[in-house]
Amino acid sequence: MNKGREHDTRRSNRSPTNVDRQVGRNIRLYRNECGMTLADLAGEIGVSQQQVQKYESGASRVSASTLVALAEVLNVPIQDLFAGARPKQPTKLTKTERARMECRALVERTRSLPKLKSMAKVLKAMSGD
């Protein structure tokens, strides 16, 4: 078999993976936390509402440039869009992992220093440290 042909065959398999589905779940989570509708997010990143829906459901893969735009609009570090993603094994986030991710997202989006200090005090008091 020709090496070029093998390479083309592998490249043509563009089906979403478990990572793509987890990224989609995270996009939905952060969009909801921001109080944005599908249409709001779609308008911000320049795609259709249906396309955002496909990203969130894992039916479509998200390009690198769109991931950057999503991270900016959702005000999260890009790596947070990959939280919980494992390349070969589907994983479910535990309740603790999901809560930790939600807390991290809230802290990352907060721009006010007084609010961040208040959040830190509350978290420190609740953690028992």
PDB file of C-alpha atoms in Angstrom:
ATOM      1  CA  MET A   1       0.000   0.000   0.000  1.00  0.00           C
ATOM      2  CA  ASN A   2       1.238   3.490  -0.838  1.00  0.00           C
ATOM      3  CA  LYS A   3       2.340   5.599   2.153  1.00  0.00           C
ATOM      4  CA  GLY A   4       0.665   8.674   0.704  1.00  0.00           C
ATOM      5  CA  ARG A   5      -2.611   6.835   0.373  1.00  0.00           C
ATOM      6  CA  GLU A   6      -2.391   5.620   3.998  1.00  0.00           C
ATOM      7  CA  HIS A   7      -1.782   9.156   5.133  1.00  0.00           C
ATOM      8  CA  ASP A   8      -4.787  10.449   3.147  1.00  0.00           C
ATOM      9  CA  THR A   9      -7.019   7.760   4.627  1.00  0.00           C
ATOM     10  CA  ARG A  10      -6.061   8.693   8.176  1.00  0.00           C
ATOM     11  CA  ARG A  11      -6.618  12.380   7.502  1.00  0.00           C
ATOM     12  CA  SER A  12     -10.058  11.777   6.059  1.00  0.00           C
ATOM     13  CA  ASN A  13     -11.303  10.310   9.357  1.00  0.00           C
ATOM     14  CA  ARG A  14     -12.578  13.573  10.798  1.00  0.00           C
ATOM     15  CA  SER A  15     -15.138  12.063  13.164  1.00  0.00           C
ATOM     16  CA  PRO A  16     -15.324  13.732  16.588  1.00  0.00           C
ATOM     17  CA  THR A  17     -13.425  11.956  19.359  1.00  0.00           C
ATOM     18  CA  ASN A  18     -13.984  11.672  23.099  1.00  0.00           C
ATOM     19  CA  VAL A  19     -11.800  14.768  23.483  1.00  0.00           C
ATOM     20  CA  ASP A  20     -14.035  16.699  21.063  1.00  0.00           C
ATOM     21  CA  ARG A  21     -17.118  15.664  23.034  1.00  0.00           C
ATOM     22  CA  GLN A  22     -15.548  16.723  26.351  1.00  0.00           C
ATOM     23  CA  VAL A  23     -14.512  20.083  24.892  1.00  0.00           C
ATOM     24  CA  GLY A  24     -18.125  20.529  23.756  1.00  0.00           C
ATOM     25  CA  ARG A  25     -19.447  19.747  27.237  1.00  0.00           C
ATOM     26  CA  ASN A  26     -17.032  22.285  28.702  1.00  0.00           C
ATOM     27  CA  ILE A  27     -18.078  24.934  26.175  1.00  0.00           C
ATOM     28  CA  ARG A  28     -21.717  24.398  27.193  1.00  0.00           C
ATOM     29  CA  LEU A  29     -20.802  24.522  30.899  1.00  0.00           C
ATOM     30  CA  TYR A  30     -18.910  27.821  30.578  1.00  0.00           C
ATOM     31  CA  ARG A  31     -21.520  29.341  28.241  1.00  0.00           C
ATOM     32  CA  ASN A  32     -24.246  28.569  30.779  1.00  0.00           C
ATOM     33  CA  GLU A  33     -22.129  29.966  33.622  1.00  0.00           C
ATOM     34  CA  CYS A  34     -21.782  33.193  31.640  1.00  0.00           C
ATOM     35  CA  GLY A  35     -25.549  33.331  31.149  1.00  0.00           C
ATOM     36  CA  MET A  36     -25.113  33.313  27.364  1.00  0.00           C
ATOM     37  CA  THR A  37     -27.517  31.791  24.873  1.00  0.00           C
ATOM     38  CA  LEU A  38     -26.365  29.750  21.897  1.00  0.00           C
ATOM     39  CA  ALA A  39     -27.140  32.769  19.723  1.00  0.00           C
ATOM     40  CA  ASP A  40     -25.094  35.100  21.971  1.00  0.00           C
ATOM     41  CA  LEU A  41     -22.036  32.874  21.791  1.00  0.00           C
ATOM     42  CA  ALA A  42     -22.450  32.244  18.075  1.00  0.00           C
ATOM     43  CA  GLY A  43     -22.565  35.984  17.382  1.00  0.00           C
ATOM     44  CA  GLU A  44     -19.446  36.593  19.461  1.00  0.00           C
ATOM     45  CA  ILE A  45     -17.346  33.997  17.633  1.00  0.00           C
ATOM     46  CA  GLY A  46     -18.829  34.504  14.174  1.00  0.00           C
ATOM     47  CA  VAL A  47     -20.519  31.165  13.530  1.00  0.00           C
ATOM     48  CA  SER A  48     -24.152  30.074  13.376  1.00  0.00           C
ATOM     49  CA  GLN A  49     -26.157  29.062  16.413  1.00  0.00           C
ATOM     50  CA  GLN A  50     -26.455  25.589  14.868  1.00  0.00           C
ATOM     51  CA  GLN A  51     -22.668  25.342  14.639  1.00  0.00           C
ATOM     52  CA  VAL A  52     -22.258  26.156  18.336  1.00  0.00           C
ATOM     53  CA  GLN A  53     -24.875  23.506  19.059  1.00  0.00           C
ATOM     54  CA  LYS A  54     -22.817  20.998  17.045  1.00  0.00           C
ATOM     55  CA  TYR A  55     -19.667  21.957  18.976  1.00  0.00           C
ATOM     56  CA  GLU A  56     -21.449  21.510  22.307  1.00  0.00           C
ATOM     57  CA  SER A  57     -22.985  18.173  21.389  1.00  0.00           C
ATOM     58  CA  GLY A  58     -19.660  16.893  20.083  1.00  0.00           C
ATOM     59  CA  ALA A  59     -21.051  16.422  16.581  1.00  0.00           C
ATOM     60  CA  SER A  60     -18.451  18.821  15.129  1.00  0.00           C
ATOM     61  CA  ARG A  61     -14.819  19.370  15.961  1.00  0.00           C
ATOM     62  CA  VAL A  62     -13.710  22.842  17.042  1.00  0.00           C
ATOM     63  CA  SER A  63     -10.810  24.411  15.136  1.00  0.00           C
ATOM     64  CA  ALA A  64      -7.812  25.860  16.972  1.00  0.00           C
ATOM     65  CA  SER A  65      -8.720  29.439  16.041  1.00  0.00           C
ATOM     66  CA  THR A  66     -12.293  28.903  17.231  1.00  0.00           C
ATOM     67  CA  LEU A  67     -11.007  27.454  20.517  1.00  0.00           C
ATOM     68  CA  VAL A  68      -8.984  30.636  21.047  1.00  0.00           C
ATOM     69  CA  ALA A  69     -12.049  32.781  20.294  1.00  0.00           C
ATOM     70  CA  LEU A  70     -14.221  30.690  22.629  1.00  0.00           C
ATOM     71  CA  ALA A  71     -11.712  30.974  25.474  1.00  0.00           C
ATOM     72  CA  GLU A  72     -11.611  34.752  25.036  1.00  0.00           C
ATOM     73  CA  VAL A  73     -15.403  35.180  24.865  1.00  0.00           C
ATOM     74  CA  LEU A  74     -16.039  32.790  27.770  1.00  0.00           C
ATOM     75  CA  ASN A  75     -13.172  34.414  29.680  1.00  0.00           C
ATOM     76  CA  VAL A  76     -11.469  31.140  30.581  1.00  0.00           C
ATOM     77  CA  PRO A  77      -7.952  29.874  30.004  1.00  0.00           C
ATOM     78  CA  ILE A  78      -7.908  27.731  26.868  1.00  0.00           C
ATOM     79  CA  GLN A  79      -6.731  24.675  28.825  1.00  0.00           C
ATOM     80  CA  ASP A  80      -9.978  24.794  30.832  1.00  0.00           C
ATOM     81  CA  LEU A  81     -11.877  23.933  27.653  1.00  0.00           C
ATOM     82  CA  PHE A  82      -9.995  20.600  27.724  1.00  0.00           C
ATOM     83  CA  ALA A  83     -10.658  19.870  31.422  1.00  0.00           C
ATOM     84  CA  GLY A  84     -11.581  16.248  31.932  1.00  0.00           C
ATOM     85  CA  ALA A  85     -10.550  15.260  28.403  1.00  0.00           C
ATOM     86  CA  ARG A  86      -8.735  11.974  27.961  1.00  0.00           C
ATOM     87  CA  PRO A  87      -7.681  11.000  24.440  1.00  0.00           C
ATOM     88  CA  LYS A  88      -8.655   7.311  24.385  1.00  0.00           C
ATOM     89  CA  GLN A  89     -10.941   6.714  27.352  1.00  0.00           C
ATOM     90  CA  PRO A  90     -14.286   8.369  27.942  1.00  0.00           C
ATOM     91  CA  THR A  91     -14.358   9.776  31.458  1.00  0.00           C
ATOM     92  CA  LYS A  92     -17.045  11.314  33.540  1.00  0.00           C
ATOM     93  CA  LEU A  93     -16.188  14.148  35.857  1.00  0.00           C
ATOM     94  CA  THR A  94     -16.862  13.425  39.488  1.00  0.00           C
ATOM     95  CA  LYS A  95     -19.052  15.869  41.354  1.00  0.00           C
ATOM     96  CA  THR A  96     -15.944  17.152  43.112  1.00  0.00           C
ATOM     97  CA  GLU A  97     -14.076  17.675  39.822  1.00  0.00           C
ATOM     98  CA  ARG A  98     -17.042  19.494  38.299  1.00  0.00           C
ATOM     99  CA  ALA A  99     -17.391  21.739  41.380  1.00  0.00           C
ATOM    100  CA  ARG A 100     -13.647  22.471  41.305  1.00  0.00           C
ATOM    101  CA  MET A 101     -13.895  23.356  37.606  1.00  0.00           C
ATOM    102  CA  GLU A 102     -16.849  25.662  38.258  1.00  0.00           C
ATOM    103  CA  CYS A 103     -14.992  27.416  41.096  1.00  0.00           C
ATOM    104  CA  ARG A 104     -11.917  27.848  38.906  1.00  0.00           C
ATOM    105  CA  ALA A 105     -14.042  29.313  36.117  1.00  0.00           C
ATOM    106  CA  LEU A 106     -15.668  31.824  38.462  1.00  0.00           C
ATOM    107  CA  VAL A 107     -12.304  32.911  39.852  1.00  0.00           C
ATOM    108  CA  GLU A 108     -10.777  33.214  36.374  1.00  0.00           C
ATOM    109  CA  ARG A 109     -13.606  35.438  35.156  1.00  0.00           C
ATOM    110  CA  THR A 110     -13.549  37.769  38.159  1.00  0.00           C
ATOM    111  CA  ARG A 111     -11.645  40.974  37.380  1.00  0.00           C
ATOM    112  CA  SER A 112     -12.296  42.923  40.588  1.00  0.00           C
ATOM    113  CA  LEU A 113      -9.460  42.681  43.125  1.00  0.00           C
ATOM    114  CA  PRO A 114     -11.773  43.246  46.113  1.00  0.00           C
ATOM    115  CA  LYS A 115     -14.091  40.488  44.877  1.00  0.00           C
ATOM    116  CA  LEU A 116     -11.153  38.115  44.367  1.00  0.00           C
ATOM    117  CA  LYS A 117      -9.907  38.821  47.892  1.00  0.00           C
ATOM    118  CA  SER A 118     -13.380  38.146  49.274  1.00  0.00           C
ATOM    119  CA  MET A 119     -13.604  34.910  47.305  1.00  0.00           C
ATOM    120  CA  ALA A 120     -10.211  33.829  48.624  1.00  0.00           C
ATOM    121  CA  LYS A 121     -11.279  34.526  52.231  1.00  0.00           C
ATOM    122  CA  VAL A 122     -14.486  32.524  51.814  1.00  0.00           C
ATOM    123  CA  LEU A 123     -12.678  29.599  50.181  1.00  0.00           C
ATOM    124  CA  LYS A 124      -9.952  29.626  52.818  1.00  0.00           C
ATOM    125  CA  ALA A 125     -12.507  29.690  55.653  1.00  0.00           C
ATOM    126  CA  MET A 126     -14.499  26.865  54.114  1.00  0.00           C
ATOM    127  CA  SER A 127     -11.447  24.696  53.447  1.00  0.00           C
ATOM    128  CA  GLY A 128     -10.508  24.651  57.123  1.00  0.00           C
ATOM    129  CA  ASP A 129      -7.001  26.033  56.555  1.00  0.00           C
TER     130      ASP A 129
END
